[in-house]
Coordinates of N, CA and C in Angstrom, one line a residue:
M1 N -18.8 -15.9 9.8 CA -17.7 -14.9 10.0 C -16.3 -15.6 10.1
E2 N -16.3 -16.9 10.2 CA -15.0 -17.6 10.5 C -14.0 -17.3 9.4
A3 N -14.4 -17.1 8.2 CA -13.5 -16.8 7.1 C -12.8 -15.5 7.2
C4 N -13.5 -14.6 8.0 CA -13.0 -13.2 8.1 C -12.2 -13.0 9.4
V5 N -12.1 -14.0 10.2 CA -11.4 -13.9 11.5 C -10.0 -14.4 11.4
T6 N -9.0 -13.7 11.9 CA -7.6 -14.2 12.0 C -7.4 -14.7 13.4
P7 N -7.4 -16.0 13.6 CA -7.3 -16.5 15.0 C -5.9 -16.5 15.5
Y8 N -5.7 -16.5 16.8 CA -4.4 -16.7 17.4 C -4.0 -18.2 17.2
P9 N -2.7 -18.4 17.1 CA -2.2 -19.8 17.1 C -2.5 -20.5 18.4
E10 N -2.8 -21.8 18.4 CA -3.1 -22.5 19.6 C -1.8 -22.6 20.5
V11 N -2.1 -22.7 21.9 CA -1.0 -22.8 22.8 C -1.1 -24.2 23.5
T12 N -0.1 -24.6 24.1 CA -0.1 -26.0 24.7 C -0.2 -25.9 26.2
S13 N 0.0 -24.7 26.8 CA -0.2 -24.6 28.3 C -0.8 -23.2 28.7
A14 N -1.3 -23.2 29.9 CA -1.9 -21.9 30.4 C -0.8 -20.8 30.6
N15 N 0.5 -21.2 30.7 CA 1.5 -20.2 30.9 C 2.0 -19.5 29.6
E16 N 1.6 -20.0 28.5 CA 2.0 -19.4 27.2 C 1.1 -18.3 26.9
V17 N 1.7 -17.3 26.2 CA 0.9 -16.2 25.7 C 0.3 -16.6 24.3
A18 N -1.0 -16.5 24.2 CA -1.7 -16.8 23.0 C -1.1 -16.1 21.8
G19 N -0.6 -16.8 20.8 CA -0.1 -16.1 19.6 C 1.4 -15.7 19.7
G20 N 1.9 -15.8 21.0 CA 3.3 -15.5 21.2 C 3.5 -14.1 21.8
E21 N 4.6 -13.9 22.5 CA 4.8 -12.6 23.2 C 5.2 -11.6 22.2
L22 N 4.7 -10.4 22.3 CA 5.0 -9.3 21.4 C 5.8 -8.2 22.1
K23 N 6.7 -7.6 21.3 CA 7.4 -6.4 21.9 C 6.5 -5.2 21.9
K24 N 6.9 -4.2 22.6 CA 6.2 -3.0 22.7 C 6.4 -2.2 21.4
F25 N 5.4 -1.4 21.0 CA 5.5 -0.5 19.8 C 6.5 0.7 20.2
P26 N 7.4 1.1 19.3 CA 7.5 0.7 17.9 C 8.5 -0.4 17.6
A27 N 9.1 -1.0 18.7 CA 10.1 -2.1 18.5 C 9.4 -3.3 17.7
R28 N 8.1 -3.5 17.9 CA 7.5 -4.7 17.3 C 7.3 -4.5 15.8
L29 N 7.5 -3.3 15.3 CA 7.4 -3.1 13.8 C 8.4 -3.9 13.1
F30 N 9.6 -4.1 13.6 CA 10.6 -4.9 12.9 C 11.0 -6.2 13.6
A31 N 10.4 -6.4 14.8 CA 10.7 -7.7 15.5 C 10.1 -8.8 14.7
I32 N 10.6 -10.0 14.8 CA 10.1 -11.2 14.1 C 8.7 -11.5 14.7
P33 N 7.6 -11.4 13.9 CA 6.3 -11.8 14.3 C 6.2 -13.2 14.8
P34 N 5.5 -13.5 15.9 CA 5.4 -14.9 16.3 C 4.9 -15.9 15.3
R35 N 4.0 -15.5 14.4 CA 3.5 -16.4 13.4 C 4.6 -16.8 12.4
I36 N 5.5 -15.9 12.1 CA 6.6 -16.2 11.2 C 7.7 -17.0 11.9
A37 N 8.0 -16.7 13.2 CA 9.0 -17.4 14.0 C 8.5 -18.9 14.1
A38 N 7.2 -19.1 14.2 CA 6.7 -20.4 14.4 C 6.4 -21.2 13.1
G39 N 6.7 -20.5 11.9 CA 6.6 -21.1 10.6 C 5.1 -21.3 10.2
L40 N 4.2 -20.4 10.7 CA 2.8 -20.6 10.4 C 2.3 -19.8 9.2
V41 N 3.2 -19.0 8.6 CA 2.8 -18.3 7.3 C 3.5 -19.0 6.2
E42 N 2.7 -19.6 5.3 CA 3.2 -20.4 4.2 C 4.2 -19.6 3.3
G43 N 5.3 -20.1 3.1 CA 6.3 -19.4 2.1 C 7.1 -18.3 2.7
V44 N 6.9 -18.0 4.0 CA 7.6 -16.9 4.7 C 8.5 -17.4 5.8
T45 N 9.8 -17.1 5.7 CA 10.7 -17.5 6.8 C 11.2 -16.3 7.5
V46 N 11.9 -16.5 8.6 CA 12.6 -15.4 9.3 C 13.5 -14.6 8.3
E47 N 14.2 -15.4 7.5 CA 15.2 -14.7 6.6 C 14.5 -13.9 5.5
S48 N 13.4 -14.5 4.9 CA 12.7 -13.8 3.9 C 12.0 -12.5 4.5
Y49 N 11.5 -12.6 5.7 CA 10.9 -11.5 6.4 C 11.9 -10.4 6.5
E50 N 13.1 -10.7 7.0 CA 14.1 -9.7 7.2 C 14.5 -9.0 5.8
E51 N 14.6 -9.9 4.8 CA 14.9 -9.3 3.5 C 13.8 -8.4 3.0
D52 N 12.5 -8.8 3.2 CA 11.4 -7.9 2.9 C 11.5 -6.6 3.5
N53 N 11.9 -6.5 4.8 CA 12.0 -5.3 5.5 C 13.1 -4.4 4.9
K54 N 14.3 -5.0 4.6 CA 15.4 -4.3 3.9 C 14.9 -3.7 2.6
L55 N 14.2 -4.5 1.8 CA 13.7 -4.0 0.5 C 12.8 -2.8 0.6
W56 N 11.8 -2.9 1.6 CA 10.9 -1.8 1.7 C 11.5 -0.5 2.3
K57 N 12.5 -0.7 3.1 CA 13.2 0.5 3.6 C 13.9 1.2 2.4
K58 N 14.4 0.4 1.5 CA 15.0 1.0 0.3 C 14.0 1.6 -0.6
H59 N 12.8 1.0 -0.8 CA 11.8 1.5 -1.6 C 11.3 2.8 -1.0
V60 N 11.0 2.9 0.3 CA 10.5 4.0 0.9 C 11.4 5.2 0.9
N61 N 12.7 4.9 1.0 CA 13.7 6.0 0.8 C 13.7 6.6 -0.6
T62 N 13.4 5.7 -1.6 CA 13.3 6.2 -2.9 C 12.0 7.1 -3.1
Y63 N 10.9 6.6 -2.5 CA 9.7 7.4 -2.5 C 9.8 8.8 -1.9
K64 N 10.6 8.8 -0.8 CA 10.8 10.1 -0.1 C 11.7 11.1 -1.0
R65 N 12.5 10.5 -1.8 CA 13.3 11.3 -2.6 C 12.5 11.9 -3.8
I66 N 11.5 11.0 -4.2 CA 10.6 11.4 -5.3 C 9.6 12.5 -4.8
N67 N 9.0 12.2 -3.7 CA 8.0 13.0 -3.1 C 8.4 13.4 -1.6
K68 N 8.9 14.5 -1.5 CA 9.5 14.9 -0.1 C 8.4 15.2 0.9
L69 N 7.1 15.2 0.4 CA 6.0 15.4 1.4 C 5.6 14.1 2.1
L70 N 6.1 13.0 1.6 CA 5.7 11.7 2.2 C 6.3 11.6 3.6
G71 N 5.5 11.3 4.6 CA 6.0 11.2 5.9 C 5.7 12.5 6.7
T72 N 5.1 13.5 6.0 CA 4.8 14.7 6.7 C 3.3 14.8 6.9
T73 N 2.8 15.9 7.5 CA 1.4 16.0 7.8 C 0.6 16.3 6.5
R74 N 1.3 16.5 5.4 CA 0.6 16.7 4.1 C -0.2 15.4 3.7
Y75 N 0.4 14.3 4.0 CA -0.3 13.0 3.8 C -0.5 12.3 5.1
R76 N -1.6 12.6 5.7 CA -2.0 12.1 7.0 C -2.6 10.7 6.9
N77 N -3.5 10.5 5.9 CA -4.2 9.3 5.7 C -3.6 8.6 4.5
I78 N -3.0 7.4 4.7 CA -2.3 6.7 3.7 C -2.9 5.3 3.6
M79 N -3.0 4.8 2.3 CA -3.4 3.4 2.1 C -2.4 2.6 1.3
D80 N -2.1 1.4 1.8 CA -1.3 0.5 1.0 C -2.2 -0.6 0.4
M81 N -2.5 -0.6 -0.9 CA -3.5 -1.5 -1.5 C -3.1 -2.9 -1.5
N82 N -1.8 -3.2 -1.5 CA -1.4 -4.6 -1.5 C -0.2 -4.7 -0.5
A83 N -0.6 -4.9 0.8 CA 0.3 -4.6 1.9 C 1.3 -5.7 2.1
G84 N 1.0 -6.9 1.7 CA 2.0 -8.0 1.9 C 2.2 -8.2 3.4
L85 N 3.5 -8.1 3.8 CA 3.9 -8.3 5.2 C 3.8 -7.0 6.0
G86 N 3.4 -5.9 5.4 CA 3.3 -4.6 6.0 C 4.6 -3.9 6.0
G87 N 5.5 -4.2 5.1 CA 6.8 -3.6 5.0 C 6.8 -2.1 4.7
F88 N 5.9 -1.7 3.8 CA 5.8 -0.3 3.4 C 5.4 0.5 4.6
A89 N 4.4 0.1 5.3 CA 3.9 0.9 6.5 C 5.0 1.0 7.6
A90 N 5.7 -0.2 7.8 CA 6.7 -0.2 8.8 C 7.8 0.7 8.5
A91 N 8.3 0.7 7.2 CA 9.4 1.5 6.8 C 9.0 3.0 6.8
L92 N 7.8 3.3 6.6 CA 7.3 4.7 6.6 C 7.1 5.2 8.0
E93 N 7.0 4.4 9.0 CA 6.5 4.7 10.3 C 6.8 6.2 10.7
S94 N 5.7 6.9 11.0 CA 5.8 8.3 11.3 C 4.6 8.7 12.2
P95 N 4.8 9.5 13.3 CA 3.7 9.9 14.1 C 2.8 10.9 13.4
K96 N 3.2 11.3 12.2 CA 2.5 12.3 11.4 C 1.5 11.7 10.5
S97 N 1.4 10.4 10.4 CA 0.5 9.7 9.4 C 0.2 8.3 9.9
W98 N -0.8 7.7 9.3 CA -1.2 6.3 9.6 C -1.5 5.6 8.3
V99 N -1.3 4.3 8.3 CA -1.5 3.6 7.0 C -2.5 2.5 7.2
M100 N -3.5 2.5 6.3 CA -4.4 1.3 6.2 C -3.8 0.3 5.3
N101 N -3.5 -0.9 5.9 CA -2.9 -1.9 5.1 C -4.0 -2.9 4.6
V102 N -4.1 -3.0 3.3 CA -5.1 -3.8 2.7 C -4.5 -5.1 2.1
V103 N -5.0 -6.2 2.5 CA -4.6 -7.5 2.0 C -5.6 -8.0 1.0
P104 N -5.3 -8.0 -0.3 CA -6.3 -8.4 -1.3 C -6.7 -9.9 -1.0
T105 N -8.0 -10.2 -1.2 CA -8.5 -11.5 -1.0 C -7.9 -12.6 -1.9
I106 N -7.3 -12.2 -3.0 CA -6.7 -13.2 -3.9 C -5.2 -13.3 -3.7
A107 N -4.7 -12.6 -2.7 CA -3.3 -12.7 -2.4 C -3.1 -13.6 -1.2
K108 N -1.8 -13.8 -0.8 CA -1.5 -14.6 0.4 C -2.0 -14.0 1.7
N109 N -2.6 -14.8 2.6 CA -3.2 -14.3 3.8 C -2.0 -13.9 4.8
T110 N -1.8 -12.6 4.9 CA -0.7 -12.1 5.8 C -1.3 -11.1 6.8
L111 N -2.6 -11.0 7.0 CA -3.2 -10.1 7.9 C -2.7 -10.3 9.3
G112 N -2.5 -11.5 9.7 CA -2.1 -11.8 11.1 C -0.7 -11.2 11.4
V113 N 0.2 -11.3 10.4 CA 1.5 -10.7 10.5 C 1.4 -9.2 10.7
I114 N 0.6 -8.6 9.9 CA 0.4 -7.1 10.0 C -0.1 -6.7 11.4
Y115 N -1.0 -7.5 11.9 CA -1.5 -7.2 13.3 C -0.4 -7.3 14.3
E116 N 0.4 -8.4 14.2 CA 1.5 -8.6 15.1 C 2.6 -7.6 15.1
R117 N 2.6 -6.9 13.9 CA 3.6 -5.8 13.8 C 3.1 -4.5 14.4
G118 N 1.8 -4.5 14.9 CA 1.2 -3.3 15.5 C 0.6 -2.4 14.5
L119 N 0.3 -2.9 13.4 CA -0.3 -2.1 12.3 C -1.8 -2.5 12.1
V120 N -2.5 -1.6 11.4 CA -3.9 -1.9 11.2 C -4.1 -2.4 9.8
G121 N -5.1 -3.3 9.5 CA -5.2 -3.8 8.2 C -6.6 -4.4 8.0
I122 N -6.9 -4.8 6.8 CA -8.2 -5.3 6.4 C -8.1 -6.1 5.1
Y123 N -9.0 -7.1 5.0 CA -9.1 -7.9 3.7 C -10.0 -7.1 2.7
H124 N -9.7 -7.2 1.5 CA -10.6 -6.5 0.5 C -10.3 -7.1 -0.9
D125 N -11.4 -7.2 -1.7 CA -11.4 -7.6 -3.1 C -11.5 -6.3 -3.9
W126 N -10.4 -6.0 -4.6 CA -10.3 -4.7 -5.3 C -11.2 -4.7 -6.6
C127 N -11.9 -5.8 -6.9 CA -12.9 -5.8 -7.9 C -14.2 -5.2 -7.4
E128 N -14.2 -4.9 -6.1 CA -15.4 -4.3 -5.5 C -15.1 -2.9 -4.9
A129 N -16.1 -2.2 -4.5 CA -15.9 -0.9 -3.9 C -15.3 -1.1 -2.5
F130 N -14.5 -0.1 -2.0 CA -13.9 -0.2 -0.7 C -14.8 0.6 0.2
S131 N -15.1 0.0 1.4 CA -16.0 0.6 2.3 C -15.4 1.8 3.1
T132 N -15.5 3.0 2.5 CA -15.0 4.2 3.1 C -15.7 5.4 2.4
Y133 N -15.7 6.6 3.0 CA -16.2 7.8 2.4 C -15.4 8.2 1.3
P134 N -15.9 9.0 0.3 CA -15.1 9.6 -0.7 C -14.1 10.5 -0.1
R135 N -12.9 10.6 -0.8 CA -11.9 11.5 -0.4 C -11.3 11.3 1.0
T136 N -11.2 10.1 1.3 CA -10.7 9.7 2.7 C -9.2 9.8 2.7
Y137 N -8.5 9.4 1.7 CA -7.0 9.2 1.7 C -6.3 10.3 1.0
D138 N -5.1 10.7 1.5 CA -4.2 11.7 0.9 C -3.2 11.1 0.0
F139 N -2.9 9.8 0.3 CA -1.8 9.1 -0.5 C -2.1 7.7 -0.5
I140 N -2.0 7.1 -1.7 CA -2.2 5.7 -1.9 C -1.0 5.0 -2.5
H141 N -0.6 3.9 -2.0 CA 0.5 3.1 -2.5 C 0.0 1.8 -3.1
A142 N 0.3 1.6 -4.3 CA -0.2 0.4 -5.1 C 1.0 -0.3 -5.7
S143 N 1.5 -1.3 -5.0 CA 2.6 -2.1 -5.5 C 2.1 -3.5 -6.0
G144 N 2.2 -3.7 -7.3 CA 1.8 -5.0 -7.8 C 0.3 -5.3 -7.9
V145 N -0.5 -4.3 -7.6 CA -2.0 -4.4 -7.6 C -2.5 -4.8 -8.9
F146 N -2.1 -4.1 -10.0 CA -2.7 -4.3 -11.3 C -2.2 -5.6 -12.0
S147 N -1.0 -6.0 -11.6 CA -0.5 -7.3 -12.1 C -1.4 -8.4 -11.5
L148 N -1.7 -8.2 -10.2 CA -2.5 -9.2 -9.4 C -3.9 -9.3 -10.0
Y149 N -4.5 -8.2 -10.5 CA -5.9 -8.2 -10.9 C -6.1 -8.1 -12.4
Q150 N -5.0 -8.1 -13.2 CA -5.2 -7.8 -14.6 C -6.1 -8.8 -15.3
N151 N -6.2 -10.0 -14.8 CA -7.0 -11.1 -15.5 C -8.3 -11.3 -14.7
T152 N -8.5 -10.5 -13.7 CA -9.7 -10.7 -12.8 C -10.8 -9.6 -13.0
C153 N -10.4 -8.4 -13.1 CA -11.4 -7.3 -13.3 C -10.7 -6.2 -14.1
K154 N -11.4 -5.2 -14.5 CA -10.9 -4.1 -15.4 C -10.1 -3.1 -14.6
L155 N -9.0 -2.7 -15.2 CA -8.1 -1.7 -14.6 C -8.9 -0.4 -14.3
E156 N -9.8 -0.1 -15.3 CA -10.5 1.1 -15.1 C -11.4 1.2 -13.9
D157 N -11.9 0.0 -13.5 CA -12.8 0.0 -12.3 C -12.0 0.2 -11.0
I158 N -10.8 -0.4 -11.0 CA -10.0 -0.1 -9.8 C -9.5 1.3 -9.7
L159 N -9.1 1.9 -10.9 CA -8.6 3.3 -10.9 C -9.8 4.2 -10.5
L160 N -11.0 4.0 -11.0 CA -12.1 4.8 -10.6 C -12.4 4.8 -9.1
E161 N -12.2 3.6 -8.5 CA -12.4 3.5 -7.1 C -11.3 4.2 -6.3
M162 N -10.1 4.1 -6.8 CA -9.0 4.9 -6.2 C -9.3 6.4 -6.3
D163 N -9.8 6.8 -7.5 CA -10.1 8.3 -7.7 C -11.2 8.7 -6.7
R164 N -12.1 7.8 -6.4 CA -13.2 8.1 -5.4 C -12.7 8.4 -4.0
I165 N -11.8 7.5 -3.6 CA -11.3 7.6 -2.2 C -10.1 8.5 -2.0
L166 N -9.5 9.0 -3.1 CA -8.4 9.9 -3.0 C -8.8 11.4 -3.0
R167 N -8.2 12.2 -2.1 CA -8.6 13.6 -2.0 C -8.0 14.3 -3.2
P168 N -8.6 15.4 -3.7 CA -8.0 16.2 -4.7 C -6.6 16.7 -4.3
E169 N -5.7 16.7 -5.2 CA -4.3 17.0 -5.0 C -3.6 15.9 -4.2
G170 N -4.2 14.8 -3.9 CA -3.6 13.7 -3.3 C -2.7 12.9 -4.4
A171 N -1.8 12.0 -3.9 CA -0.9 11.4 -4.8 C -1.0 9.8 -4.7
V172 N -0.6 9.2 -5.8 CA -0.6 7.7 -5.8 C 0.8 7.3 -6.3
M173 N 1.4 6.3 -5.6 CA 2.7 5.8 -6.1 C 2.4 4.3 -6.5
F174 N 2.5 4.1 -7.8 CA 2.4 2.7 -8.4 C 3.7 2.1 -8.5
R175 N 3.8 0.8 -8.3 CA 5.0 0.0 -8.5 C 4.6 -1.3 -9.2
D176 N 5.0 -1.5 -10.5 CA 4.6 -2.6 -11.2 C 5.4 -2.8 -12.4
E177 N 5.1 -3.9 -13.2 CA 5.8 -4.1 -14.5 C 5.5 -3.0 -15.5
V178 N 6.4 -2.7 -16.3 CA 6.3 -1.5 -17.2 C 5.2 -1.6 -18.1
D179 N 4.9 -2.8 -18.7 CA 3.8 -2.9 -19.6 C 2.4 -2.7 -18.9
V180 N 2.3 -3.1 -17.7 CA 1.1 -2.8 -16.9 C 1.0 -1.3 -16.6
L181 N 2.1 -0.7 -16.2 CA 2.0 0.7 -15.9 C 1.7 1.6 -17.1
I182 N 2.1 1.2 -18.2 CA 1.8 2.0 -19.4 C 0.3 2.1 -19.7
K183 N -0.3 0.9 -19.4 CA -1.8 0.9 -19.5 C -2.4 1.8 -18.5
V184 N -1.9 1.7 -17.2 CA -2.5 2.5 -16.1 C -2.3 4.0 -16.4
K185 N -1.1 4.3 -16.9 CA -0.8 5.7 -17.2 C -1.8 6.3 -18.2
K186 N -2.1 5.5 -19.3 CA -3.0 6.0 -20.3 C -4.4 6.3 -19.7
I187 N -4.9 5.4 -18.9 CA -6.2 5.6 -18.3 C -6.2 6.7 -17.3
A188 N -5.1 6.8 -16.5 CA -5.0 7.9 -15.5 C -5.0 9.3 -16.1
K189 N -4.3 9.4 -17.3 CA -4.3 10.7 -18.0 C -5.7 11.1 -18.5
G190 N -6.5 10.1 -18.8 CA -7.9 10.3 -19.2 C -8.8 10.7 -18.0
M191 N -8.3 10.4 -16.8 CA -9.0 10.8 -15.6 C -8.5 12.2 -15.1
R192 N -7.7 12.9 -15.9 CA -7.1 14.2 -15.6 C -6.2 14.1 -14.4
W193 N -5.5 13.0 -14.2 CA -4.4 12.9 -13.2 C -3.1 13.3 -13.9
D194 N -2.3 14.0 -13.2 CA -0.9 14.3 -13.7 C 0.0 13.0 -13.5
T195 N 0.7 12.6 -14.5 CA 1.4 11.3 -14.4 C 2.9 11.5 -14.7
N196 N 3.7 10.6 -14.1 CA 5.1 10.7 -14.3 C 5.7 9.2 -14.1
L197 N 6.1 8.6 -15.2 CA 6.6 7.2 -15.2 C 8.1 7.3 -15.0
M198 N 8.6 6.6 -14.0 CA 10.0 6.7 -13.6 C 10.7 5.3 -13.6
D199 N 12.0 5.2 -13.8 CA 12.7 4.0 -13.7 C 12.8 3.5 -12.3
H200 N 13.0 2.2 -12.2 CA 13.3 1.5 -10.9 C 14.5 2.1 -10.3
E201 N 14.6 2.1 -8.9 CA 15.8 2.7 -8.2 C 17.1 2.0 -8.6
D202 N 17.0 0.8 -9.1 CA 18.2 0.1 -9.5 C 18.6 0.3 -10.9
G203 N 17.9 1.1 -11.7 CA 18.3 1.5 -13.0 C 17.2 1.1 -14.1
P204 N 17.4 1.6 -15.3 CA 16.4 1.5 -16.4 C 16.3 0.1 -16.9
L205 N 17.2 -0.8 -16.6 CA 17.1 -2.2 -17.2 C 16.2 -3.1 -16.4
V206 N 15.8 -2.6 -15.2 CA 14.8 -3.4 -14.4 C 13.4 -3.2 -14.9
P207 N 12.7 -4.3 -15.2 CA 11.4 -4.2 -15.9 C 10.3 -3.6 -14.9
E208 N 10.5 -3.6 -13.6 CA 9.6 -3.0 -12.7 C 9.9 -1.5 -12.7
K209 N 8.8 -0.7 -12.8 CA 8.9 0.8 -12.8 C 8.1 1.4 -11.7
I210 N 8.2 2.7 -11.6 CA 7.4 3.5 -10.6 C 6.6 4.5 -11.4
L211 N 5.3 4.6 -11.1 CA 4.5 5.6 -11.7 C 3.9 6.5 -10.6
V212 N 4.2 7.8 -10.7 CA 3.7 8.7 -9.7 C 2.6 9.6 -10.4
V213 N 1.5 9.6 -9.7 CA 0.4 10.4 -10.2 C -0.2 11.4 -9.1
V214 N -0.7 12.5 -9.5 CA -1.4 13.4 -8.6 C -2.8 13.7 -9.2
K215 N -3.8 13.6 -8.3 CA -5.1 13.8 -8.7 C -5.3 15.4 -8.7
R216 N -5.6 15.9 -9.8 CA -5.7 17.4 -9.9 C -7.0 17.8 -9.3
Y217 N -7.0 19.0 -8.8 CA -8.3 19.7 -8.4 C -8.8 20.5 -9.6
W218 N -10.0 20.1 -10.0 CA -10.6 20.8 -11.2 C -12.1 20.7 -11.0
V219 N -12.8 21.7 -11.7 CA -14.2 21.7 -11.7 C -14.7 21.9 -13.2
G220 N -15.8 21.4 -13.5 CA -16.3 21.4 -14.8 C -16.9 22.8 -15.1
G221 N -16.7 23.3 -16.3 CA -17.4 24.5 -16.8 C -16.7 25.8 -16.4
G222 N -15.7 25.7 -15.5 CA -15.0 26.9 -15.1 C -13.5 26.9 -15.5
D223 N -12.8 27.7 -14.8 CA -11.4 27.8 -15.0 C -10.7 26.7 -14.2
N224 N -10.5 25.6 -14.8 CA -9.9 24.4 -14.0 C -8.5 24.8 -13.5
S225 N -8.3 24.4 -12.2 CA -7.0 24.7 -11.6 C -6.6 23.6 -10.7
T226 N -5.3 23.7 -10.4 CA -4.7 22.7 -9.4 C -3.6 23.5 -8.7
S227 N -3.3 23.0 -7.5 CA -2.3 23.6 -6.7 C -0.9 23.5 -7.3
A228 N -0.1 24.5 -7.1 CA 1.3 24.4 -7.6 C 2.1 23.4 -6.9
D229 N 1.6 22.9 -5.7 CA 2.3 21.8 -4.9 C 2.0 20.5 -5.6

């Protein structure tokens, strides 16, 4: 089990708080996590952490303009498939929803930072099934997931697993390189998802794009239908 446990940093005296003292929620969402302040997360500094927060506040504002239901009770159960430092969940922070932050096993280990921000999270390999019931999540955020896995497993397998855990009429927000999203869009349309490929918030010249999809509610052999919402 050692590989699955995120231990607290060691302390030098009995008067120290193991792992560093944390602010109360919700202030701890944007406070500097003790692991980062102590330089224990490779490649992450206080400055880069603060820049990451600014970036995700900007991204989430864009998402809310695209989908005005985000942050409401319409999407109560949300998943971030490639959570990084937890910036998406922190920027979205709402008493009307909760976010499961997933740290891919082939990505940088940032789960300790997510916990110190007062968020929930888990390790997972997206080449395998995710341990949850079908139709658990209303909204899925997938930033850079397919670039991360494109040489590791099939895009179809990840998308089918997303389809399994997403509720009918639930939405997915993809953020990735345009060539990757074009492949994703083609597969998603074959799964009867409604798709809309959009430019990056900084303009059409940015190679990173946003793909918004909605899982339609339909049944075989009858009059297929989906909500007007």
